[in-house]
Amino acid sequence: MKSYIIKTFGCQMNEHDSEVLAGMLEAVGYRSTEDTSTADLVLLNTCCIRETAENKVFSYLGRLKRQKLSNPAMIIGVCGCMPQQEGMAARLRQLFPYVDLVFGTHNVQQLPVFIGRILAERKPVVEILTEPAEIIEGLPAVRKEGLRAWVTIMHGCDNYCTYCIVPYVRGRERSRKPDDIIREMPGLGSEGFKEVVLLGQNVNSYGKDLTPPLDFAGLLEKLDGVSSIERIRYMTSHPRDFNEKLILTIARLGKVCEHFHLPVQSGSSRILEKMHRGYTREHYLGLIEKIRLHIPKATITTDIMVGFPGEENDDFRATMDLVSQVRFDSSYTFVYNARPGTPAAGMAEQVPEEIKKQRIQALIKLQNTISLENNKAEEGSWQEVLVEGERNNASGLVYGKSRGYKTVVFPGDKTLIGSTAHVTITRAHLAYLEGSLKN
Ligand code: SAH
Ligand code: SF4
Ligand code: F3S
């Protein structure tokens, strides 16, 4: 039997693609290993959203050189978003001549064929499709997380935010048919999954390309009726397309969790326009107001970027002010990084690194204060926690997520794993809540 390692960088879409890559490998007789010195195949599923993501891939590939020397039969592959950029496949082969296989995001399903070719011909394979083909259904997946199943509902992104590389490396938006998605559900239930996370770069665009059309609210409605699944989450949603109908649908449907991850990026309408986000600060604040009106206990999280070209002190202050006003439960914060080929990379007024650094530090400090205060406000409440595992192996503590996607830790044993516990919150921390089983 041959062995493989898949090392995944980047977002959940990539994590799930890796589960499919693993599924295909296991279908042709490979088994997973942790040991790079003996593996027959090491595949890197890569990300290029920021330069730091690419640097991680470069240094990993650098470290593999020694292993390749001592185990020359090992196949080293690079796939995912990075080689999908123009010129990158050639650059990778030039920098790391011991890489045997390079393919992109549109030909994932060909992995077994590529490996067959390398083994038969003993020469490298580089295959990048520039255009996505039809969505291929029915590929096997080996899912890593025990209770949470990631399910792609749409591929690609048509938004072309001016800083973002994703539309260039993931192709145009394509929705999976609702029947194909629903057909996947009973199998997940019987494998023991309790929660599905619906994945897309902008799930609110779901269904625009389908005949007959079905919007995201309609899809949620259908999935809420599937008996094998207990909880439904989704990511990522776009504030431009998130309407009241969807909020009301989420409020009504019992399985869809009350967690809203709504990346705002900036609190300044002027910067939002330059980013091509398609909404203003006022629209965003109005949306938050509607969510709080219909679902008062909703958890709201976001992505924020500092240092976009032309961001002045006033723009940054507007972001800080918006964070104070919305009081996000948590934020993913990023320093803007120019991506070659995107419009923002060519904009004048790039912000100096030193200023970006000061801004991100101030932002993180503010967010941490608010996150802790919000968590403290949950002390004394009770939460429905889907128990995922034991903390630090048999410490007498278990952990899981609340419906609002906060980590909750409480005394209990492994018999609770997979069940939904009602937990009273006794103590809040920045990154998690402590509690005890409700009597
Ligand atoms: N589709 C999602 C986000 C995908 S990327 C959405 O539209 O919200 C995840 C986050 O990375 C983005 O929300 C953004 O904050 C950040 N990001 C994207 N491109 C970036 C860049 N060039 N520099 C810094 N951060 C970036
Ligand atoms: Fe990138 Fe914007 Fe698409 Fe998100 S919506 S993936 S930020 S282009
Ligand atoms: Fe990275 Fe590609 Fe996701 S660039 S963030 S892995 S879509």
CSV table of C-alpha atoms and ligand atoms in Angstrom, one decimal:
chain,number,residue,atom,x,y,z
A,1,MET,CA,0.0,0.0,0.0
A,2,LYS,CA,1.2,3.5,-0.8
A,3,SER,CA,1.1,6.3,1.7
A,4,TYR,CA,0.3,10.0,1.3
A,5,ILE,CA,0.4,13.3,3.2
A,6,ILE,CA,-1.7,16.3,2.2
A,7,LYS,CA,-0.6,19.6,3.7
A,8,THR,CA,-3.3,22.2,3.4
A,9,PHE,CA,-2.8,26.0,3.5
A,10,GLY,CA,-5.6,28.6,3.3
A,11,CYS,CA,-9.3,28.7,3.8
A,12,GLN,CA,-12.0,26.1,4.4
A,13,MET,CA,-12.6,25.7,0.7
A,14,ASN,CA,-9.1,24.4,0.4
A,15,GLU,CA,-9.5,22.3,3.5
A,16,HIS,CA,-12.5,20.7,1.9
A,17,ASP,CA,-10.8,20.2,-1.4
A,18,SER,CA,-8.1,18.4,0.5
A,19,GLU,CA,-10.7,16.1,1.9
A,20,VAL,CA,-11.8,15.3,-1.7
A,21,LEU,CA,-8.1,14.8,-2.8
A,22,ALA,CA,-7.7,12.4,0.1
A,23,GLY,CA,-10.9,10.6,-0.8
A,24,MET,CA,-9.6,10.0,-4.4
A,25,LEU,CA,-6.2,8.8,-3.2
A,26,GLU,CA,-7.8,6.4,-0.7
A,27,ALA,CA,-10.1,5.1,-3.5
A,28,VAL,CA,-7.0,4.1,-5.5
A,29,GLY,CA,-5.3,2.4,-2.5
A,30,TYR,CA,-3.3,5.1,-0.8
A,31,ARG,CA,-3.4,5.5,3.0
A,32,SER,CA,-2.7,8.5,5.1
A,33,THR,CA,0.6,8.9,7.0
A,34,GLU,CA,2.3,11.6,9.1
A,35,ASP,CA,5.8,10.6,8.2
A,36,THR,CA,7.4,12.7,5.4
A,37,SER,CA,10.5,10.6,5.3
A,38,THR,CA,8.7,7.5,4.1
A,39,ALA,CA,5.6,8.9,2.3
A,40,ASP,CA,5.1,8.0,-1.4
A,41,LEU,CA,3.3,11.2,-2.1
A,42,VAL,CA,3.4,14.6,-0.4
A,43,LEU,CA,0.8,17.0,-1.8
A,44,LEU,CA,0.7,20.7,-0.8
A,45,ASN,CA,-2.7,22.3,-1.3
A,46,THR,CA,-1.8,26.0,-1.4
A,47,CYS,CA,-3.1,29.5,-0.8
A,48,CYS,CA,-2.1,32.8,-2.2
A,49,ILE,CA,-4.4,35.3,-0.5
A,50,ARG,CA,-1.4,37.1,1.1
A,51,GLU,CA,2.3,36.9,0.6
A,52,THR,CA,2.7,35.3,4.0
A,53,ALA,CA,0.6,32.3,2.8
A,54,GLU,CA,2.9,31.9,-0.2
A,55,ASN,CA,6.0,32.1,1.9
A,56,LYS,CA,4.8,29.2,4.1
A,57,VAL,CA,4.5,27.1,0.9
A,58,PHE,CA,8.0,28.1,-0.3
A,59,SER,CA,9.6,27.3,3.0
A,60,TYR,CA,7.8,23.9,3.3
A,61,LEU,CA,9.0,23.0,-0.2
A,62,GLY,CA,12.5,24.1,0.7
A,63,ARG,CA,12.4,21.7,3.7
A,64,LEU,CA,11.2,18.8,1.5
A,65,LYS,CA,14.4,18.9,-0.6
A,66,ARG,CA,16.4,16.8,1.9
A,67,GLN,CA,13.6,14.2,2.1
A,68,LYS,CA,13.5,13.9,-1.6
A,69,LEU,CA,17.2,13.3,-1.7
A,70,SER,CA,16.9,10.4,0.8
A,71,ASN,CA,13.7,9.1,-0.7
A,72,PRO,CA,13.9,9.9,-4.5
A,73,ALA,CA,10.7,7.8,-5.3
A,74,MET,CA,8.6,10.2,-3.3
A,75,ILE,CA,6.2,12.3,-5.5
A,76,ILE,CA,6.0,15.9,-4.5
A,77,GLY,CA,2.9,17.8,-5.7
A,78,VAL,CA,1.7,21.4,-5.5
A,79,CYS,CA,-1.9,22.2,-6.2
A,80,GLY,CA,-4.6,24.7,-5.2
A,81,CYS,CA,-4.7,28.5,-5.6
A,82,MET,CA,-1.0,29.3,-5.8
A,83,PRO,CA,-0.1,27.6,-9.1
A,84,GLN,CA,-3.3,28.9,-10.6
A,85,GLN,CA,-1.7,32.4,-10.8
A,86,GLU,CA,-0.1,33.3,-14.1
A,87,GLY,CA,3.5,32.2,-14.3
A,88,MET,CA,3.6,30.6,-10.9
A,89,ALA,CA,3.6,26.9,-12.1
A,90,ALA,CA,6.8,27.6,-14.0
A,91,ARG,CA,8.3,29.6,-11.1
A,92,LEU,CA,7.6,26.7,-8.7
A,93,ARG,CA,9.3,24.2,-11.1
A,94,GLN,CA,12.3,26.5,-11.5
A,95,LEU,CA,12.7,27.2,-7.8
A,96,PHE,CA,12.0,23.6,-6.7
A,97,PRO,CA,13.1,21.3,-9.6
A,98,TYR,CA,12.3,18.3,-7.4
A,99,VAL,CA,8.5,19.0,-7.6
A,100,ASP,CA,7.0,16.3,-9.7
A,101,LEU,CA,3.4,17.5,-10.1
A,102,VAL,CA,1.7,20.9,-10.4
A,103,PHE,CA,-2.0,21.4,-11.0
A,104,GLY,CA,-4.6,24.1,-10.3
A,105,THR,CA,-8.0,24.5,-8.7
A,106,HIS,CA,-10.0,23.4,-11.8
A,107,ASN,CA,-8.5,19.9,-12.3
A,108,VAL,CA,-8.6,18.4,-8.8
A,109,GLN,CA,-10.5,15.4,-10.0
A,110,GLN,CA,-7.6,14.4,-12.3
A,111,LEU,CA,-5.1,13.7,-9.4
A,112,PRO,CA,-5.2,9.8,-9.8
A,113,VAL,CA,-4.6,10.2,-13.5
A,114,PHE,CA,-1.6,12.5,-12.9
A,115,ILE,CA,-0.1,10.1,-10.4
A,116,GLY,CA,-0.5,7.3,-12.9
A,117,ARG,CA,1.3,9.3,-15.5
A,118,ILE,CA,4.2,10.2,-13.3
A,119,LEU,CA,4.7,6.6,-12.2
A,120,ALA,CA,4.5,5.3,-15.8
A,121,GLU,CA,6.5,8.0,-17.6
A,122,ARG,CA,8.8,9.0,-14.7
A,123,LYS,CA,8.7,12.7,-15.7
A,124,PRO,CA,7.0,15.7,-14.1
A,125,VAL,CA,3.4,16.6,-14.9
A,126,VAL,CA,2.3,20.3,-15.0
A,127,GLU,CA,-1.4,20.8,-15.8
A,128,ILE,CA,-3.2,24.0,-15.1
A,129,LEU,CA,-6.7,24.6,-16.6
A,130,THR,CA,-7.4,28.3,-17.0
A,131,GLU,CA,-11.2,27.9,-17.2
A,132,PRO,CA,-13.3,25.8,-14.8
A,133,ALA,CA,-15.0,22.8,-16.2
A,134,GLU,CA,-18.5,21.6,-15.3
A,135,ILE,CA,-18.9,20.8,-11.6
A,136,ILE,CA,-18.1,17.1,-11.0
A,137,GLU,CA,-20.4,15.4,-8.5
A,138,GLY,CA,-19.9,12.2,-6.6
A,139,LEU,CA,-16.2,12.5,-5.8
A,140,PRO,CA,-15.4,10.7,-2.6
A,141,ALA,CA,-14.2,12.7,0.5
A,142,VAL,CA,-12.3,11.7,3.6
A,143,ARG,CA,-13.6,14.2,6.1
A,144,LYS,CA,-11.3,15.1,9.0
A,145,GLU,CA,-13.5,16.7,11.6
A,146,GLY,CA,-15.6,14.2,13.5
A,147,LEU,CA,-18.9,16.0,13.8
A,148,ARG,CA,-18.7,18.9,11.4
A,149,ALA,CA,-18.9,18.2,7.7
A,150,TRP,CA,-17.8,20.9,5.2
A,151,VAL,CA,-20.0,20.9,2.1
A,152,THR,CA,-19.2,23.1,-0.9
A,153,ILE,CA,-22.4,24.7,-2.3
A,154,MET,CA,-20.7,26.9,-4.8
A,155,HIS,CA,-17.4,27.4,-6.4
A,156,GLY,CA,-15.6,30.6,-7.5
A,157,CYS,CA,-16.3,34.2,-7.0
A,158,ASP,CA,-17.5,37.0,-9.3
A,159,ASN,CA,-17.1,39.9,-7.0
A,160,TYR,CA,-13.6,41.1,-7.9
A,161,CYS,CA,-13.0,43.1,-4.7
A,162,THR,CA,-10.0,45.2,-5.9
A,163,TYR,CA,-7.5,43.7,-3.3
A,164,CYS,CA,-8.4,40.0,-3.8
A,165,ILE,CA,-6.8,37.3,-5.8
A,166,VAL,CA,-9.6,34.7,-5.3
A,167,PRO,CA,-11.7,35.4,-8.4
A,168,TYR,CA,-8.5,35.0,-10.5
A,169,VAL,CA,-7.6,31.6,-9.0
A,170,ARG,CA,-11.0,30.1,-8.3
A,171,GLY,CA,-12.9,31.1,-11.5
A,172,ARG,CA,-16.4,32.3,-12.0
A,173,GLU,CA,-19.2,31.5,-9.6
A,174,ARG,CA,-20.9,28.1,-10.1
A,175,SER,CA,-23.6,26.8,-7.8
A,176,ARG,CA,-24.1,23.1,-7.2
A,177,LYS,CA,-27.6,21.9,-7.8
A,178,PRO,CA,-29.8,21.7,-4.6
A,179,ASP,CA,-30.6,18.1,-5.3
A,180,ASP,CA,-26.9,17.2,-5.4
A,181,ILE,CA,-26.3,18.9,-2.1
A,182,ILE,CA,-29.4,17.3,-0.5
A,183,ARG,CA,-28.4,13.9,-1.7
A,184,GLU,CA,-25.1,14.2,0.2
A,185,MET,CA,-26.9,14.8,3.5
A,186,PRO,CA,-28.2,11.3,4.6
A,187,GLY,CA,-24.7,9.8,4.1
A,188,LEU,CA,-23.2,12.5,6.3
A,189,GLY,CA,-25.8,11.7,9.0
A,190,SER,CA,-25.1,8.0,8.9
A,191,GLU,CA,-21.3,8.7,9.1
A,192,GLY,CA,-22.0,10.5,12.4
A,193,PHE,CA,-21.9,14.1,11.3
A,194,LYS,CA,-24.2,16.4,13.3
A,195,GLU,CA,-23.4,19.7,11.7
A,196,VAL,CA,-22.9,20.8,8.1
A,197,VAL,CA,-21.1,24.0,7.1
A,198,LEU,CA,-22.1,25.2,3.7
A,199,LEU,CA,-19.1,26.7,1.9
A,200,GLY,CA,-18.7,29.4,-0.8
A,201,GLN,CA,-16.8,32.6,-1.2
A,202,ASN,CA,-20.1,34.5,-1.2
A,203,VAL,CA,-23.0,32.1,-0.2
A,204,ASN,CA,-25.5,34.9,-0.7
A,205,SER,CA,-25.0,34.6,-4.5
A,206,TYR,CA,-26.0,31.0,-4.4
A,207,GLY,CA,-28.3,29.9,-7.1
A,208,LYS,CA,-28.1,32.9,-9.3
A,209,ASP,CA,-26.9,30.6,-12.1
A,210,LEU,CA,-29.4,27.8,-11.6
A,211,THR,CA,-32.5,26.9,-13.6
A,212,PRO,CA,-34.9,27.0,-12.0
A,213,PRO,CA,-33.5,29.6,-9.7
A,214,LEU,CA,-33.3,29.0,-6.0
A,215,ASP,CA,-31.7,31.5,-3.6
A,216,PHE,CA,-29.7,30.9,-0.5
A,217,ALA,CA,-32.7,31.3,1.8
A,218,GLY,CA,-34.5,28.7,-0.3
A,219,LEU,CA,-31.5,26.3,0.0
A,220,LEU,CA,-31.4,26.7,3.8
A,221,GLU,CA,-35.1,26.0,3.9
A,222,LYS,CA,-34.7,22.7,2.0
A,223,LEU,CA,-31.7,21.6,4.2
A,224,ASP,CA,-33.5,22.5,7.4
A,225,GLY,CA,-35.9,19.7,6.5
A,226,VAL,CA,-33.2,17.0,6.2
A,227,SER,CA,-33.7,14.8,9.3
A,228,SER,CA,-30.1,13.5,9.6
A,229,ILE,CA,-28.5,16.9,10.3
A,230,GLU,CA,-28.9,18.8,13.6
A,231,ARG,CA,-27.1,22.1,12.9
A,232,ILE,CA,-26.4,24.1,9.8
A,233,ARG,CA,-23.8,26.9,9.4
A,234,TYR,CA,-22.5,28.6,6.3
A,235,MET,CA,-19.5,30.8,5.3
A,236,THR,CA,-18.8,33.3,3.9
A,237,SER,CA,-21.7,35.7,3.4
A,238,HIS,CA,-21.4,39.1,1.8
A,239,PRO,CA,-22.9,42.2,3.4
A,240,ARG,CA,-24.0,43.5,0.0
A,241,ASP,CA,-26.4,40.6,-0.7
A,242,PHE,CA,-27.5,39.8,2.8
A,243,ASN,CA,-31.2,40.8,2.9
A,244,GLU,CA,-34.0,40.9,5.4
A,245,LYS,CA,-35.6,37.8,3.9
A,246,LEU,CA,-32.5,35.8,4.7
A,247,ILE,CA,-32.4,37.1,8.3
A,248,LEU,CA,-36.1,36.2,8.8
A,249,THR,CA,-35.5,32.7,7.3
A,250,ILE,CA,-32.5,32.1,9.6
A,251,ALA,CA,-34.6,33.4,12.6
A,252,ARG,CA,-37.4,30.9,11.7
A,253,LEU,CA,-35.3,27.8,10.9
A,254,GLY,CA,-34.4,25.8,14.0
A,255,LYS,CA,-31.2,24.1,12.6
A,256,VAL,CA,-29.5,27.2,11.2
A,257,CYS,CA,-27.3,28.6,13.9
A,258,GLU,CA,-27.5,32.2,15.0
A,259,HIS,CA,-23.9,33.1,14.0
A,260,PHE,CA,-23.4,35.8,11.4
A,261,HIS,CA,-19.9,36.1,9.9
A,262,LEU,CA,-20.2,39.3,7.8
A,263,PRO,CA,-16.8,40.6,6.6
A,264,VAL,CA,-16.9,44.4,6.7
A,265,GLN,CA,-13.3,45.0,5.6
A,266,SER,CA,-13.5,48.8,6.4
A,267,GLY,CA,-15.7,51.2,8.3
A,268,SER,CA,-15.1,54.0,5.7
A,269,SER,CA,-17.5,54.2,2.8
A,270,ARG,CA,-14.8,55.9,0.7
A,271,ILE,CA,-12.4,52.9,1.2
A,272,LEU,CA,-15.3,50.4,0.7
A,273,GLU,CA,-15.9,52.0,-2.7
A,274,LYS,CA,-12.3,51.7,-3.7
A,275,MET,CA,-12.4,48.1,-2.6
A,276,HIS,CA,-15.4,47.5,-4.8
A,277,ARG,CA,-17.4,46.0,-2.0
A,278,GLY,CA,-20.8,47.3,-3.2
A,279,TYR,CA,-22.1,48.6,0.2
A,280,THR,CA,-21.5,51.6,2.4
A,281,ARG,CA,-20.9,51.9,6.1
A,282,GLU,CA,-24.5,52.9,6.6
A,283,HIS,CA,-25.8,49.9,4.7
A,284,TYR,CA,-23.6,47.6,6.9
A,285,LEU,CA,-24.8,49.3,10.1
A,286,GLY,CA,-28.4,49.0,9.0
A,287,LEU,CA,-27.9,45.3,8.3
A,288,ILE,CA,-26.5,44.7,11.8
A,289,GLU,CA,-29.5,46.6,13.3
A,290,LYS,CA,-31.9,44.3,11.4
A,291,ILE,CA,-30.1,41.2,12.6
A,292,ARG,CA,-30.2,42.4,16.2
A,293,LEU,CA,-33.9,43.3,15.9
A,294,HIS,CA,-34.9,39.8,14.6
A,295,ILE,CA,-32.3,37.7,16.5
A,296,PRO,CA,-31.2,39.6,19.6
A,297,LYS,CA,-28.8,36.9,20.8
A,298,ALA,CA,-27.0,36.5,17.5
A,299,THR,CA,-23.2,36.2,17.5
A,300,ILE,CA,-21.7,38.6,14.9
A,301,THR,CA,-18.1,38.2,13.7
A,302,THR,CA,-16.2,39.9,10.8
A,303,ASP,CA,-13.0,40.2,8.7
A,304,ILE,CA,-11.3,43.6,8.8
A,305,MET,CA,-8.4,44.9,6.7
A,306,VAL,CA,-6.1,47.8,7.5
A,307,GLY,CA,-3.8,49.7,5.2
A,308,PHE,CA,-5.7,49.5,2.0
A,309,PRO,CA,-4.2,52.0,-0.5
A,310,GLY,CA,-5.3,55.5,0.3
A,311,GLU,CA,-6.5,54.7,3.8
A,312,GLU,CA,-6.1,57.9,5.8
A,313,ASN,CA,-6.2,58.4,9.6
A,314,ASP,CA,-9.9,59.4,9.2
A,315,ASP,CA,-10.7,56.2,7.4
A,316,PHE,CA,-9.0,54.1,10.0
A,317,ARG,CA,-10.9,56.0,12.7
A,318,ALA,CA,-14.1,55.2,10.9
A,319,THR,CA,-13.2,51.5,11.1
A,320,MET,CA,-12.4,51.7,14.8
A,321,ASP,CA,-15.6,53.6,15.4
A,322,LEU,CA,-17.6,51.0,13.5
A,323,VAL,CA,-16.0,48.2,15.6
A,324,SER,CA,-17.0,50.0,18.8
A,325,GLN,CA,-20.5,50.5,17.5
A,326,VAL,CA,-21.2,47.0,16.2
A,327,ARG,CA,-19.3,45.3,19.1
A,328,PHE,CA,-18.3,42.2,17.1
A,329,ASP,CA,-17.9,39.1,19.1
A,330,SER,CA,-14.6,38.5,17.3
A,331,SER,CA,-12.8,39.6,14.2
A,332,TYR,CA,-10.2,38.2,11.8
A,333,THR,CA,-7.9,41.2,11.2
A,334,PHE,CA,-5.5,41.5,8.3
A,335,VAL,CA,-2.9,43.9,7.1
A,336,TYR,CA,-3.5,44.7,3.4
A,337,ASN,CA,-1.0,43.0,1.2
A,338,ALA,CA,-0.7,43.8,-2.5
A,339,ARG,CA,-1.5,40.8,-4.7
A,340,PRO,CA,0.1,40.9,-8.2
A,341,GLY,CA,-2.5,41.4,-10.9
A,342,THR,CA,-5.2,42.8,-8.7
A,343,PRO,CA,-6.3,46.5,-9.3
A,344,ALA,CA,-5.4,47.6,-5.8
A,345,ALA,CA,-1.8,46.5,-6.3
A,346,GLY,CA,-1.5,49.2,-8.9
A,347,MET,CA,-3.2,52.0,-6.9
A,348,ALA,CA,-1.1,55.0,-5.8
A,349,GLU,CA,-0.9,55.9,-2.1
A,350,GLN,CA,0.2,52.5,-0.8
A,351,VAL,CA,0.2,52.8,3.0
A,352,PRO,CA,3.7,52.5,4.7
A,353,GLU,CA,4.2,49.2,6.6
A,354,GLU,CA,4.9,51.0,9.9
A,355,ILE,CA,1.5,52.7,9.8
A,356,LYS,CA,-0.3,49.5,8.9
A,357,LYS,CA,1.4,47.9,11.9
A,358,GLN,CA,0.3,50.6,14.3
A,359,ARG,CA,-3.2,50.4,13.0
A,360,ILE,CA,-3.6,46.6,13.2
A,361,GLN,CA,-2.2,46.7,16.8
A,362,ALA,CA,-4.8,49.4,17.8
A,363,LEU,CA,-7.5,47.4,16.1
A,364,ILE,CA,-6.7,44.1,17.8
A,365,LYS,CA,-6.5,45.8,21.2
A,366,LEU,CA,-9.9,47.3,20.8
A,367,GLN,CA,-11.4,44.0,19.5
A,368,ASN,CA,-10.0,42.0,22.3
A,369,THR,CA,-11.5,44.4,24.9
A,370,ILE,CA,-14.9,44.1,23.2
A,371,SER,CA,-14.6,40.3,22.7
A,372,LEU,CA,-13.9,39.8,26.4
A,373,GLU,CA,-16.8,42.1,27.5
A,374,ASN,CA,-19.2,40.3,25.1
A,375,ASN,CA,-18.1,37.0,26.5
A,376,LYS,CA,-18.5,38.3,30.1
A,377,ALA,CA,-22.1,39.3,29.3
A,378,GLU,CA,-22.8,35.5,28.6
A,379,GLU,CA,-21.8,34.6,32.2
A,380,GLY,CA,-25.0,33.2,33.9
A,381,SER,CA,-26.7,32.4,30.6
A,382,TRP,CA,-27.1,28.8,29.3
A,383,GLN,CA,-25.9,27.6,25.9
A,384,GLU,CA,-26.6,24.7,23.7
A,385,VAL,CA,-23.2,23.0,23.2
A,386,LEU,CA,-22.6,20.3,20.6
A,387,VAL,CA,-19.8,18.4,22.4
A,388,GLU,CA,-16.8,17.7,20.1
A,389,GLY,CA,-14.2,16.1,22.2
A,390,GLU,CA,-12.2,15.9,25.4
A,391,ARG,CA,-9.9,18.7,26.3
A,392,ASN,CA,-6.2,17.8,26.6
A,393,ASN,CA,-7.2,14.1,26.4
A,394,ALA,CA,-9.0,12.8,29.5
A,395,SER,CA,-8.6,15.9,31.7
A,396,GLY,CA,-12.2,15.5,32.9
A,397,LEU,CA,-13.2,18.4,30.7
A,398,VAL,CA,-15.0,18.4,27.3
A,399,TYR,CA,-15.4,21.1,24.8
A,400,GLY,CA,-17.7,22.1,22.0
A,401,LYS,CA,-19.3,25.0,20.2
A,402,SER,CA,-22.3,27.0,21.2
A,403,ARG,CA,-24.9,27.8,18.5
A,404,GLY,CA,-23.1,31.2,18.2
A,405,TYR,CA,-19.8,29.4,17.5
A,406,LYS,CA,-18.1,30.2,20.7
A,407,THR,CA,-15.9,27.5,22.3
A,408,VAL,CA,-17.4,26.2,25.6
A,409,VAL,CA,-15.4,24.1,28.0
A,410,PHE,CA,-17.1,22.2,30.9
A,411,PRO,CA,-16.6,19.1,33.2
A,412,GLY,CA,-17.7,15.9,31.5
A,413,ASP,CA,-16.5,12.7,30.0
A,414,LYS,CA,-16.2,11.3,26.5
A,415,THR,CA,-19.7,9.7,26.6
A,416,LEU,CA,-21.0,13.2,25.9
A,417,ILE,CA,-19.2,13.5,22.6
A,418,GLY,CA,-21.7,14.0,19.7
A,419,SER,CA,-24.5,15.0,22.0
A,420,THR,CA,-26.0,18.4,22.6
A,421,ALA,CA,-25.5,19.6,26.2
A,422,HIS,CA,-27.1,22.5,28.0
A,423,VAL,CA,-24.4,24.3,29.7
A,424,THR,CA,-24.6,27.2,32.2
A,425,ILE,CA,-21.7,29.7,31.6
A,426,THR,CA,-19.8,30.4,34.7
A,427,ARG,CA,-16.7,32.2,33.6
A,428,ALA,CA,-15.7,34.0,30.4
A,429,HIS,CA,-12.2,34.3,28.8
A,430,LEU,CA,-11.1,36.0,25.7
A,431,ALA,CA,-11.0,32.8,23.5
A,432,TYR,CA,-13.6,30.6,25.3
A,433,LEU,CA,-16.3,30.2,27.9
A,434,GLU,CA,-16.2,28.0,30.9
A,435,GLY,CA,-19.4,26.3,32.2
A,436,SER,CA,-21.1,23.4,33.9
A,437,LEU,CA,-23.9,21.1,32.9
A,438,LYS,CA,-27.2,22.7,33.5
A,439,ASN,CA,-29.4,20.8,36.0
B,1,SAH,N1,-15.0,35.5,0.4
B,1,SAH,C1,-14.7,36.1,1.7
B,1,SAH,C2,-13.3,36.2,2.1
B,1,SAH,C3,-12.2,35.5,1.5
B,1,SAH,S1,-10.6,35.9,1.9
B,1,SAH,C4,-15.3,37.5,1.7
B,1,SAH,O1,-15.6,38.1,0.7
B,1,SAH,O2,-15.5,38.0,2.8
B,1,SAH,C5,-10.6,36.1,3.6
B,1,SAH,C6,-10.2,37.5,4.1
B,1,SAH,O3,-8.9,37.7,3.7
B,1,SAH,C7,-11.0,38.6,3.5
B,1,SAH,O4,-12.2,38.8,4.1
B,1,SAH,C8,-10.1,39.8,3.6
B,1,SAH,O5,-10.3,40.4,4.8
B,1,SAH,C9,-8.7,39.1,3.6
B,1,SAH,N2,-7.9,39.5,2.4
B,1,SAH,C10,-8.3,39.2,1.1
B,1,SAH,N3,-7.3,39.7,0.3
B,1,SAH,C11,-6.4,40.3,1.0
B,1,SAH,C12,-5.2,41.0,0.8
B,1,SAH,N4,-4.8,41.2,-0.5
B,1,SAH,N5,-4.5,41.5,1.8
B,1,SAH,C13,-4.9,41.3,3.1
B,1,SAH,N6,-6.0,40.7,3.4
B,1,SAH,C14,-6.8,40.1,2.4
B,2,SF4,FE1,-12.4,38.0,-2.5
B,2,SF4,FE2,-14.3,39.7,-2.5
B,2,SF4,FE3,-14.7,37.3,-3.6
B,2,SF4,FE4,-14.4,37.6,-1.0
B,2,SF4,S1,-16.1,38.4,-2.2
B,2,SF4,S2,-13.4,36.1,-2.3
B,2,SF4,S3,-13.0,39.2,-0.8
B,2,SF4,S4,-13.3,38.9,-4.3
B,3,F3S,FE1,-6.4,31.1,-0.1
B,3,F3S,FE2,-7.5,30.1,-2.3
B,3,F3S,FE3,-8.9,30.2,0.0
B,3,F3S,S1,-6.2,31.9,-2.2
B,3,F3S,S2,-8.1,31.9,1.0
B,3,F3S,S3,-7.0,29.0,-0.4
B,3,F3S,S4,-9.7,30.4,-2.1
